[in-house]
Amino acid sequence: MEYFNYIDIILSISLFKDFNIKELSSILIDKYLIQSYGKNEIIYLQNEKAITMDIILEGEVIVQSIDKNGNILSIVSLSAGDMLGGNLIFSSKNEYPMTIIAKTNTKLLQIKKDLVLELCQENKIFLAGFLEILSDKALVLTTKIHSLAMKTIREKIMDFLLFESNRQNCNIIKLSLSKKDLAEKFGVERPSLQRELRKMKNDGIIDYDSRSIVLKKR
């Protein structure tokens, strides 16, 4: 069975920490799928029905919101061990409110709704872990949306630069994202981001090229 290739990842997730390999094999039989997605492939469209709880086994996905003008806001990135759809499958409106895209080649373990319900009823550790993940996910998304909605473009850029400067321990910040990706991360159009970067450069706050940004004032 293909999921055996990812057994260590599955057992490391808090939801399944109370199970051994034999128990996991018996509960998953005929109630799961493993789906593969290529880089930039759409996994779920906005308003698509959620019928399974998905666990990322490999790769990275990004949650994006697209407004009526076509502007893209990247809400959060998820990686191996993170869950999709668990907060939706029991909803009366079980539709994805945003689009889910594979940022890299990705594999998902998809578990059917009836098995999730069965595990919640029969295993308290699974239930507690499931509720914890749902609560954390709601808090992260709420905080992210509030933060992006309330801040100016410059404030968003400075938050990002200060975080990366501390993480990289350097005022010369190497960019792993393109300007297009950064604009999506901040929820703005690329020309708006470029315009603000130029203003910040003229104000002597930063300097930049295509691959890095130098933070001059902190």
PDB file of N, CA and C in Angstrom, residues 112-213:
ATOM      1  N   LYS A 112     -11.775   9.628   4.116  1.00  0.00           N
ATOM      2  CA  LYS A 112     -13.210   9.835   3.952  1.00  0.00           C
ATOM      3  C   LYS A 112     -13.867  10.327   5.248  1.00  0.00           C
ATOM      4  N   LYS A 113     -14.930  11.083   5.068  1.00  0.00           N
ATOM      5  CA  LYS A 113     -15.629  11.725   6.184  1.00  0.00           C
ATOM      6  C   LYS A 113     -16.109  10.717   7.217  1.00  0.00           C
ATOM      7  N   ASP A 114     -16.652   9.574   6.778  1.00  0.00           N
ATOM      8  CA  ASP A 114     -17.197   8.622   7.746  1.00  0.00           C
ATOM      9  C   ASP A 114     -16.113   8.043   8.648  1.00  0.00           C
ATOM     10  N   LEU A 115     -14.888   7.912   8.136  1.00  0.00           N
ATOM     11  CA  LEU A 115     -13.790   7.423   8.969  1.00  0.00           C
ATOM     12  C   LEU A 115     -13.373   8.481   9.984  1.00  0.00           C
ATOM     13  N   VAL A 116     -13.336   9.743   9.568  1.00  0.00           N
ATOM     14  CA  VAL A 116     -12.997  10.823  10.505  1.00  0.00           C
ATOM     15  C   VAL A 116     -14.000  10.846  11.652  1.00  0.00           C
ATOM     16  N   LEU A 117     -15.280  10.723  11.331  1.00  0.00           N
ATOM     17  CA  LEU A 117     -16.329  10.707  12.356  1.00  0.00           C
ATOM     18  C   LEU A 117     -16.159   9.508  13.286  1.00  0.00           C
ATOM     19  N   GLU A 118     -15.880   8.356  12.715  1.00  0.00           N
ATOM     20  CA  GLU A 118     -15.682   7.141  13.501  1.00  0.00           C
ATOM     21  C   GLU A 118     -14.513   7.294  14.477  1.00  0.00           C
ATOM     22  N   LEU A 119     -13.422   7.853  14.000  1.00  0.00           N
ATOM     23  CA  LEU A 119     -12.241   8.039  14.850  1.00  0.00           C
ATOM     24  C   LEU A 119     -12.503   9.045  15.963  1.00  0.00           C
ATOM     25  N   CYS A 120     -13.248  10.103  15.658  1.00  0.00           N
ATOM     26  CA  CYS A 120     -13.600  11.090  16.677  1.00  0.00           C
ATOM     27  C   CYS A 120     -14.453  10.468  17.779  1.00  0.00           C
ATOM     28  N   GLN A 121     -15.315   9.533  17.412  1.00  0.00           N
ATOM     29  CA  GLN A 121     -16.199   8.891  18.385  1.00  0.00           C
ATOM     30  C   GLN A 121     -15.483   7.848  19.229  1.00  0.00           C
ATOM     31  N   GLU A 122     -14.464   7.210  18.648  1.00  0.00           N
ATOM     32  CA  GLU A 122     -13.848   6.064  19.312  1.00  0.00           C
ATOM     33  C   GLU A 122     -12.497   6.353  19.958  1.00  0.00           C
ATOM     34  N   ASN A 123     -11.854   7.463  19.606  1.00  0.00           N
ATOM     35  CA  ASN A 123     -10.513   7.711  20.120  1.00  0.00           C
ATOM     36  C   ASN A 123     -10.407   9.156  20.608  1.00  0.00           C
ATOM     37  N   LYS A 124     -10.284   9.321  21.925  1.00  0.00           N
ATOM     38  CA  LYS A 124     -10.266  10.658  22.511  1.00  0.00           C
ATOM     39  C   LYS A 124      -9.031  11.452  22.106  1.00  0.00           C
ATOM     40  N   ILE A 125      -7.906  10.764  21.943  1.00  0.00           N
ATOM     41  CA  ILE A 125      -6.681  11.464  21.546  1.00  0.00           C
ATOM     42  C   ILE A 125      -6.830  12.013  20.136  1.00  0.00           C
ATOM     43  N   PHE A 126      -7.424  11.214  19.248  1.00  0.00           N
ATOM     44  CA  PHE A 126      -7.687  11.691  17.881  1.00  0.00           C
ATOM     45  C   PHE A 126      -8.630  12.891  17.926  1.00  0.00           C
ATOM     46  N   LEU A 127      -9.694  12.791  18.705  1.00  0.00           N
ATOM     47  CA  LEU A 127     -10.671  13.873  18.803  1.00  0.00           C
ATOM     48  C   LEU A 127     -10.016  15.154  19.325  1.00  0.00           C
ATOM     49  N   ALA A 128      -9.212  15.025  20.396  1.00  0.00           N
ATOM     50  CA  ALA A 128      -8.550  16.193  20.970  1.00  0.00           C
ATOM     51  C   ALA A 128      -7.590  16.829  19.956  1.00  0.00           C
ATOM     52  N   GLY A 129      -6.853  15.996  19.241  1.00  0.00           N
ATOM     53  CA  GLY A 129      -5.930  16.507  18.232  1.00  0.00           C
ATOM     54  C   GLY A 129      -6.660  17.177  17.090  1.00  0.00           C
ATOM     55  N   PHE A 130      -7.775  16.588  16.682  1.00  0.00           N
ATOM     56  CA  PHE A 130      -8.589  17.138  15.596  1.00  0.00           C
ATOM     57  C   PHE A 130      -9.115  18.520  15.980  1.00  0.00           C
ATOM     58  N   LEU A 131      -9.641  18.651  17.188  1.00  0.00           N
ATOM     59  CA  LEU A 131     -10.175  19.935  17.654  1.00  0.00           C
ATOM     60  C   LEU A 131      -9.065  20.971  17.814  1.00  0.00           C
ATOM     61  N   GLU A 132      -7.896  20.524  18.260  1.00  0.00           N
ATOM     62  CA  GLU A 132      -6.767  21.448  18.415  1.00  0.00           C
ATOM     63  C   GLU A 132      -6.324  22.008  17.064  1.00  0.00           C
ATOM     64  N   ILE A 133      -6.237  21.142  16.051  1.00  0.00           N
ATOM     65  CA  ILE A 133      -5.846  21.584  14.716  1.00  0.00           C
ATOM     66  C   ILE A 133      -6.862  22.576  14.155  1.00  0.00           C
ATOM     67  N   LEU A 134      -8.149  22.278  14.324  1.00  0.00           N
ATOM     68  CA  LEU A 134      -9.193  23.179  13.827  1.00  0.00           C
ATOM     69  C   LEU A 134      -9.108  24.542  14.511  1.00  0.00           C
ATOM     70  N   SER A 135      -8.884  24.538  15.816  1.00  0.00           N
ATOM     71  CA  SER A 135      -8.802  25.794  16.564  1.00  0.00           C
ATOM     72  C   SER A 135      -7.585  26.604  16.142  1.00  0.00           C
ATOM     73  N   ASP A 136      -6.443  25.937  16.020  1.00  0.00           N
ATOM     74  CA  ASP A 136      -5.210  26.634  15.608  1.00  0.00           C
ATOM     75  C   ASP A 136      -5.359  27.216  14.209  1.00  0.00           C
ATOM     76  N   LYS A 137      -5.974  26.445  13.309  1.00  0.00           N
ATOM     77  CA  LYS A 137      -6.142  26.899  11.924  1.00  0.00           C
ATOM     78  C   LYS A 137      -7.029  28.148  11.873  1.00  0.00           C
ATOM     79  N   ALA A 138      -8.108  28.141  12.646  1.00  0.00           N
ATOM     80  CA  ALA A 138      -9.008  29.293  12.664  1.00  0.00           C
ATOM     81  C   ALA A 138      -8.293  30.530  13.197  1.00  0.00           C
ATOM     82  N   LEU A 139      -7.475  30.340  14.228  1.00  0.00           N
ATOM     83  CA  LEU A 139      -6.750  31.466  14.824  1.00  0.00           C
ATOM     84  C   LEU A 139      -5.722  32.036  13.859  1.00  0.00           C
ATOM     85  N   VAL A 140      -4.976  31.174  13.186  1.00  0.00           N
ATOM     86  CA  VAL A 140      -3.948  31.628  12.242  1.00  0.00           C
ATOM     87  C   VAL A 140      -4.572  32.409  11.094  1.00  0.00           C
ATOM     88  N   LEU A 141      -5.650  31.876  10.520  1.00  0.00           N
ATOM     89  CA  LEU A 141      -6.288  32.538   9.386  1.00  0.00           C
ATOM     90  C   LEU A 141      -6.905  33.875   9.789  1.00  0.00           C
ATOM     91  N   THR A 142      -7.526  33.910  10.961  1.00  0.00           N
ATOM     92  CA  THR A 142      -8.134  35.154  11.436  1.00  0.00           C
ATOM     93  C   THR A 142      -7.073  36.219  11.669  1.00  0.00           C
ATOM     94  N   THR A 143      -5.978  35.826  12.317  1.00  0.00           N
ATOM     95  CA  THR A 143      -4.888  36.762  12.594  1.00  0.00           C
ATOM     96  C   THR A 143      -4.264  37.274  11.305  1.00  0.00           C
ATOM     97  N   LYS A 144      -4.058  36.362  10.357  1.00  0.00           N
ATOM     98  CA  LYS A 144      -3.436  36.728   9.082  1.00  0.00           C
ATOM     99  C   LYS A 144      -4.309  37.724   8.326  1.00  0.00           C
ATOM    100  N   ILE A 145      -5.588  37.422   8.207  1.00  0.00           N
ATOM    101  CA  ILE A 145      -6.506  38.295   7.465  1.00  0.00           C
ATOM    102  C   ILE A 145      -6.601  39.664   8.132  1.00  0.00           C
ATOM    103  N   HIS A 146      -6.697  39.687   9.458  1.00  0.00           N
ATOM    104  CA  HIS A 146      -6.788  40.953  10.188  1.00  0.00           C
ATOM    105  C   HIS A 146      -5.529  41.784   9.976  1.00  0.00           C
ATOM    106  N   SER A 147      -4.377  41.123  10.061  1.00  0.00           N
ATOM    107  CA  SER A 147      -3.099  41.815   9.899  1.00  0.00           C
ATOM    108  C   SER A 147      -2.978  42.432   8.506  1.00  0.00           C
ATOM    109  N   LEU A 148      -3.311  41.664   7.484  1.00  0.00           N
ATOM    110  CA  LEU A 148      -3.183  42.147   6.116  1.00  0.00           C
ATOM    111  C   LEU A 148      -4.183  43.259   5.808  1.00  0.00           C
ATOM    112  N   ALA A 149      -5.358  43.136   6.396  1.00  0.00           N
ATOM    113  CA  ALA A 149      -6.408  44.105   6.095  1.00  0.00           C
ATOM    114  C   ALA A 149      -6.129  45.468   6.716  1.00  0.00           C
ATOM    115  N   MET A 150      -5.466  45.485   7.877  1.00  0.00           N
ATOM    116  CA  MET A 150      -5.308  46.708   8.635  1.00  0.00           C
ATOM    117  C   MET A 150      -4.035  47.490   8.303  1.00  0.00           C
ATOM    118  N   LYS A 151      -3.031  46.845   7.696  1.00  0.00           N
ATOM    119  CA  LYS A 151      -1.732  47.484   7.515  1.00  0.00           C
ATOM    120  C   LYS A 151      -1.569  48.062   6.113  1.00  0.00           C
ATOM    121  N   THR A 152      -0.740  49.104   6.028  1.00  0.00           N
ATOM    122  CA  THR A 152      -0.398  49.675   4.734  1.00  0.00           C
ATOM    123  C   THR A 152       0.603  48.750   4.035  1.00  0.00           C
ATOM    124  N   ILE A 153       0.815  49.016   2.738  1.00  0.00           N
ATOM    125  CA  ILE A 153       1.788  48.205   1.993  1.00  0.00           C
ATOM    126  C   ILE A 153       3.169  48.325   2.630  1.00  0.00           C
ATOM    127  N   ARG A 154       3.557  49.528   3.001  1.00  0.00           N
ATOM    128  CA  ARG A 154       4.881  49.721   3.604  1.00  0.00           C
ATOM    129  C   ARG A 154       5.010  48.948   4.913  1.00  0.00           C
ATOM    130  N   GLU A 155       3.967  48.971   5.712  1.00  0.00           N
ATOM    131  CA  GLU A 155       4.012  48.235   6.982  1.00  0.00           C
ATOM    132  C   GLU A 155       4.151  46.736   6.741  1.00  0.00           C
ATOM    133  N   LYS A 156       3.450  46.226   5.733  1.00  0.00           N
ATOM    134  CA  LYS A 156       3.555  44.805   5.405  1.00  0.00           C
ATOM    135  C   LYS A 156       4.969  44.460   4.943  1.00  0.00           C
ATOM    136  N   ILE A 157       5.547  45.335   4.098  1.00  0.00           N
ATOM    137  CA  ILE A 157       6.911  45.112   3.611  1.00  0.00           C
ATOM    138  C   ILE A 157       7.897  45.129   4.773  1.00  0.00           C
ATOM    139  N   MET A 158       7.765  46.105   5.671  1.00  0.00           N
ATOM    140  CA  MET A 158       8.692  46.214   6.806  1.00  0.00           C
ATOM    141  C   MET A 158       8.562  45.030   7.748  1.00  0.00           C
ATOM    142  N   ASP A 159       7.336  44.565   7.989  1.00  0.00           N
ATOM    143  CA  ASP A 159       7.154  43.368   8.822  1.00  0.00           C
ATOM    144  C   ASP A 159       7.912  42.186   8.225  1.00  0.00           C
ATOM    145  N   PHE A 160       7.756  42.023   6.925  1.00  0.00           N
ATOM    146  CA  PHE A 160       8.425  40.925   6.225  1.00  0.00           C
ATOM    147  C   PHE A 160       9.945  41.074   6.299  1.00  0.00           C
ATOM    148  N   LEU A 161      10.453  42.286   6.041  1.00  0.00           N
ATOM    149  CA  LEU A 161      11.894  42.508   6.029  1.00  0.00           C
ATOM    150  C   LEU A 161      12.515  42.320   7.412  1.00  0.00           C
ATOM    151  N   LEU A 162      11.846  42.817   8.443  1.00  0.00           N
ATOM    152  CA  LEU A 162      12.361  42.662   9.803  1.00  0.00           C
ATOM    153  C   LEU A 162      12.385  41.195  10.216  1.00  0.00           C
ATOM    154  N   PHE A 163      11.335  40.478   9.861  1.00  0.00           N
ATOM    155  CA  PHE A 163      11.288  39.048  10.181  1.00  0.00           C
ATOM    156  C   PHE A 163      12.413  38.310   9.480  1.00  0.00           C
ATOM    157  N   GLU A 164      12.576  38.572   8.172  1.00  0.00           N
ATOM    158  CA  GLU A 164      13.601  37.876   7.411  1.00  0.00           C
ATOM    159  C   GLU A 164      15.008  38.296   7.833  1.00  0.00           C
ATOM    160  N   SER A 165      15.170  39.559   8.203  1.00  0.00           N
ATOM    161  CA  SER A 165      16.470  40.026   8.673  1.00  0.00           C
ATOM    162  C   SER A 165      16.884  39.299   9.941  1.00  0.00           C
ATOM    163  N   ASN A 166      15.931  39.132  10.848  1.00  0.00           N
ATOM    164  CA  ASN A 166      16.217  38.390  12.081  1.00  0.00           C
ATOM    165  C   ASN A 166      16.453  36.917  11.800  1.00  0.00           C
ATOM    166  N   ARG A 167      15.651  36.359  10.895  1.00  0.00           N
ATOM    167  CA  ARG A 167      15.794  34.932  10.587  1.00  0.00           C
ATOM    168  C   ARG A 167      17.116  34.648   9.888  1.00  0.00           C
ATOM    169  N   GLN A 168      17.507  35.518   8.954  1.00  0.00           N
ATOM    170  CA  GLN A 168      18.745  35.323   8.209  1.00  0.00           C
ATOM    171  C   GLN A 168      19.961  35.923   8.918  1.00  0.00           C
ATOM    172  N   ASN A 169      19.681  36.654  10.025  1.00  0.00           N
ATOM    173  CA  ASN A 169      20.739  37.284  10.821  1.00  0.00           C
ATOM    174  C   ASN A 169      21.622  38.192   9.965  1.00  0.00           C
ATOM    175  N   CYS A 170      20.973  38.978   9.130  1.00  0.00           N
ATOM    176  CA  CYS A 170      21.703  39.849   8.208  1.00  0.00           C
ATOM    177  C   CYS A 170      20.751  40.928   7.697  1.00  0.00           C
ATOM    178  N   ASN A 171      21.314  42.127   7.449  1.00  0.00           N
ATOM    179  CA  ASN A 171      20.459  43.189   6.898  1.00  0.00           C
ATOM    180  C   ASN A 171      20.360  43.113   5.384  1.00  0.00           C
ATOM    181  N   ILE A 172      21.135  42.198   4.771  1.00  0.00           N
ATOM    182  CA  ILE A 172      20.993  41.921   3.341  1.00  0.00           C
ATOM    183  C   ILE A 172      20.110  40.680   3.214  1.00  0.00           C
ATOM    184  N   ILE A 173      18.888  40.875   2.831  1.00  0.00           N
ATOM    185  CA  ILE A 173      17.887  39.809   2.874  1.00  0.00           C
ATOM    186  C   ILE A 173      17.799  39.139   1.511  1.00  0.00           C
ATOM    187  N   LYS A 174      18.157  37.878   1.482  1.00  0.00           N
ATOM    188  CA  LYS A 174      18.061  37.113   0.243  1.00  0.00           C
ATOM    189  C   LYS A 174      16.622  36.680   0.027  1.00  0.00           C
ATOM    190  N   LEU A 175      16.110  36.918  -1.157  1.00  0.00           N
ATOM    191  CA  LEU A 175      14.706  36.640  -1.452  1.00  0.00           C
ATOM    192  C   LEU A 175      14.546  35.246  -2.046  1.00  0.00           C
ATOM    193  N   SER A 176      13.680  34.474  -1.439  1.00  0.00           N
ATOM    194  CA  SER A 176      13.325  33.163  -2.004  1.00  0.00           C
ATOM    195  C   SER A 176      12.052  33.260  -2.828  1.00  0.00           C
ATOM    196  N   LEU A 177      11.397  34.434  -2.769  1.00  0.00           N
ATOM    197  CA  LEU A 177      10.159  34.675  -3.498  1.00  0.00           C
ATOM    198  C   LEU A 177      10.388  35.693  -4.602  1.00  0.00           C
ATOM    199  N   SER A 178       9.684  35.565  -5.697  1.00  0.00           N
ATOM    200  CA  SER A 178       9.720  36.582  -6.745  1.00  0.00           C
ATOM    201  C   SER A 178       8.901  37.786  -6.295  1.00  0.00           C
ATOM    202  N   LYS A 179       9.048  38.901  -7.000  1.00  0.00           N
ATOM    203  CA  LYS A 179       8.248  40.083  -6.673  1.00  0.00           C
ATOM    204  C   LYS A 179       6.756  39.782  -6.843  1.00  0.00           C
ATOM    205  N   LYS A 180       6.433  38.952  -7.815  1.00  0.00           N
ATOM    206  CA  LYS A 180       5.035  38.556  -8.018  1.00  0.00           C
ATOM    207  C   LYS A 180       4.523  37.793  -6.803  1.00  0.00           C
ATOM    208  N   ASP A 181       5.336  36.860  -6.293  1.00  0.00           N
ATOM    209  CA  ASP A 181       4.934  36.078  -5.109  1.00  0.00           C
ATOM    210  C   ASP A 181       4.812  36.974  -3.886  1.00  0.00           C
ATOM    211  N   LEU A 182       5.730  37.939  -3.759  1.00  0.00           N
ATOM    212  CA  LEU A 182       5.658  38.862  -2.628  1.00  0.00           C
ATOM    213  C   LEU A 182       4.382  39.693  -2.681  1.00  0.00           C
ATOM    214  N   ALA A 183       4.036  40.151  -3.879  1.00  0.00           N
ATOM    215  CA  ALA A 183       2.810  40.942  -4.026  1.00  0.00           C
ATOM    216  C   ALA A 183       1.597  40.118  -3.602  1.00  0.00           C
ATOM    217  N   GLU A 184       1.559  38.857  -4.001  1.00  0.00           N
ATOM    218  CA  GLU A 184       0.457  37.984  -3.610  1.00  0.00           C
ATOM    219  C   GLU A 184       0.455  37.760  -2.110  1.00  0.00           C
ATOM    220  N   LYS A 185       1.633  37.633  -1.525  1.00  0.00           N
ATOM    221  CA  LYS A 185       1.749  37.432  -0.073  1.00  0.00           C
ATOM    222  C   LYS A 185       1.172  38.622   0.696  1.00  0.00           C
ATOM    223  N   PHE A 186       1.403  39.827   0.154  1.00  0.00           N
ATOM    224  CA  PHE A 186       0.923  41.035   0.814  1.00  0.00           C
ATOM    225  C   PHE A 186      -0.502  41.409   0.412  1.00  0.00           C
ATOM    226  N   GLY A 187      -1.040  40.711  -0.595  1.00  0.00           N
ATOM    227  CA  GLY A 187      -2.399  41.000  -1.031  1.00  0.00           C
ATOM    228  C   GLY A 187      -2.519  42.291  -1.820  1.00  0.00           C
ATOM    229  N   VAL A 188      -1.471  42.605  -2.599  1.00  0.00           N
ATOM    230  CA  VAL A 188      -1.491  43.808  -3.418  1.00  0.00           C
ATOM    231  C   VAL A 188      -1.107  43.446  -4.849  1.00  0.00           C
ATOM    232  N   GLU A 189      -1.319  44.388  -5.779  1.00  0.00           N
ATOM    233  CA  GLU A 189      -0.896  44.173  -7.145  1.00  0.00           C
ATOM    234  C   GLU A 189       0.610  44.413  -7.252  1.00  0.00           C
ATOM    235  N   ARG A 190       1.251  43.733  -8.204  1.00  0.00           N
ATOM    236  CA  ARG A 190       2.697  43.849  -8.352  1.00  0.00           C
ATOM    237  C   ARG A 190       3.150  45.291  -8.608  1.00  0.00           C
ATOM    238  N   PRO A 191       2.466  46.064  -9.474  1.00  0.00           N
ATOM    239  CA  PRO A 191       2.883  47.462  -9.668  1.00  0.00           C
ATOM    240  C   PRO A 191       2.839  48.272  -8.376  1.00  0.00           C
ATOM    241  N   SER A 192       1.873  47.983  -7.507  1.00  0.00           N
ATOM    242  CA  SER A 192       1.777  48.701  -6.229  1.00  0.00           C
ATOM    243  C   SER A 192       2.971  48.373  -5.338  1.00  0.00           C
ATOM    244  N   LEU A 193       3.362  47.091  -5.331  1.00  0.00           N
ATOM    245  CA  LEU A 193       4.531  46.693  -4.554  1.00  0.00           C
ATOM    246  C   LEU A 193       5.793  47.365  -5.094  1.00  0.00           C
ATOM    247  N   GLN A 194       5.974  47.339  -6.414  1.00  0.00           N
ATOM    248  CA  GLN A 194       7.157  47.951  -7.023  1.00  0.00           C
ATOM    249  C   GLN A 194       7.207  49.457  -6.724  1.00  0.00           C
ATOM    250  N   ARG A 195       6.066  50.094  -6.780  1.00  0.00           N
ATOM    251  CA  ARG A 195       6.004  51.538  -6.522  1.00  0.00           C
ATOM    252  C   ARG A 195       6.415  51.849  -5.079  1.00  0.00           C
ATOM    253  N   GLU A 196       5.938  51.035  -4.138  1.00  0.00           N
ATOM    254  CA  GLU A 196       6.271  51.270  -2.734  1.00  0.00           C
ATOM    255  C   GLU A 196       7.743  50.966  -2.456  1.00  0.00           C
ATOM    256  N   LEU A 197       8.278  49.929  -3.108  1.00  0.00           N
ATOM    257  CA  LEU A 197       9.700  49.624  -2.945  1.00  0.00           C
ATOM    258  C   LEU A 197      10.566  50.794  -3.446  1.00  0.00           C
ATOM    259  N   ARG A 198      10.166  51.384  -4.559  1.00  0.00           N
ATOM    260  CA  ARG A 198      10.914  52.532  -5.088  1.00  0.00           C
ATOM    261  C   ARG A 198      10.852  53.713  -4.109  1.00  0.00           C
ATOM    262  N   LYS A 199       9.676  53.956  -3.534  1.00  0.00           N
ATOM    263  CA  LYS A 199       9.534  55.032  -2.547  1.00  0.00           C
ATOM    264  C   LYS A 199      10.422  54.786  -1.333  1.00  0.00           C
ATOM    265  N   MET A 200      10.453  53.531  -0.872  1.00  0.00           N
ATOM    266  CA  MET A 200      11.274  53.192   0.289  1.00  0.00           C
ATOM    267  C   MET A 200      12.759  53.342  -0.034  1.00  0.00           C
ATOM    268  N   LYS A 201      13.129  53.046  -1.268  1.00  0.00           N
ATOM    269  CA  LYS A 201      14.519  53.235  -1.704  1.00  0.00           C
ATOM    270  C   LYS A 201      14.854  54.717  -1.739  1.00  0.00           C
ATOM    271  N   ASN A 202      13.955  55.524  -2.287  1.00  0.00           N
ATOM    272  CA  ASN A 202      14.168  56.968  -2.339  1.00  0.00           C
ATOM    273  C   ASN A 202      14.221  57.596  -0.948  1.00  0.00           C
ATOM    274  N   ASP A 203      13.493  57.001  -0.009  1.00  0.00           N
ATOM    275  CA  ASP A 203      13.493  57.496   1.374  1.00  0.00           C
ATOM    276  C   ASP A 203      14.712  57.005   2.155  1.00  0.00           C
ATOM    277  N   GLY A 204      15.557  56.202   1.514  1.00  0.00           N
ATOM    278  CA  GLY A 204      16.770  55.724   2.170  1.00  0.00           C
ATOM    279  C   GLY A 204      16.556  54.598   3.163  1.00  0.00           C
ATOM    280  N   ILE A 205      15.391  53.930   3.059  1.00  0.00           N
ATOM    281  CA  ILE A 205      15.086  52.839   3.996  1.00  0.00           C
ATOM    282  C   ILE A 205      15.678  51.522   3.512  1.00  0.00           C
ATOM    283  N   ILE A 206      15.630  51.307   2.204  1.00  0.00           N
ATOM    284  CA  ILE A 206      16.115  50.057   1.625  1.00  0.00           C
ATOM    285  C   ILE A 206      16.881  50.329   0.341  1.00  0.00           C
ATOM    286  N   ASP A 207      17.601  49.309  -0.092  1.00  0.00           N
ATOM    287  CA  ASP A 207      18.100  49.228  -1.460  1.00  0.00           C
ATOM    288  C   ASP A 207      17.768  47.810  -1.916  1.00  0.00           C
ATOM    289  N   TYR A 208      17.693  47.581  -3.215  1.00  0.00           N
ATOM    290  CA  TYR A 208      17.301  46.242  -3.649  1.00  0.00           C
ATOM    291  C   TYR A 208      17.725  45.976  -5.074  1.00  0.00           C
ATOM    292  N   ASP A 209      17.806  44.684  -5.369  1.00  0.00           N
ATOM    293  CA  ASP A 209      17.949  44.226  -6.746  1.00  0.00           C
ATOM    294  C   ASP A 209      16.983  43.066  -6.930  1.00  0.00           C
ATOM    295  N   SER A 210      17.161  42.279  -7.974  1.00  0.00           N
ATOM    296  CA  SER A 210      16.182  41.230  -8.267  1.00  0.00           C
ATOM    297  C   SER A 210      16.222  40.082  -7.261  1.00  0.00           C
ATOM    298  N   ARG A 211      17.315  39.939  -6.523  1.00  0.00           N
ATOM    299  CA  ARG A 211      17.468  38.770  -5.652  1.00  0.00           C
ATOM    300  C   ARG A 211      17.593  39.094  -4.174  1.00  0.00           C
ATOM    301  N   SER A 212      17.713  40.372  -3.830  1.00  0.00           N
ATOM    302  CA  SER A 212      17.897  40.707  -2.411  1.00  0.00           C
ATOM    303  C   SER A 212      17.385  42.112  -2.134  1.00  0.00           C
ATOM    304  N   ILE A 213      17.155  42.372  -0.840  1.00  0.00           N
ATOM    305  CA  ILE A 213      16.783  43.690  -0.353  1.00  0.00           C
ATOM    306  C   ILE A 213      17.690  44.031   0.812  1.00  0.00           C
TER     307      ILE A 213
END
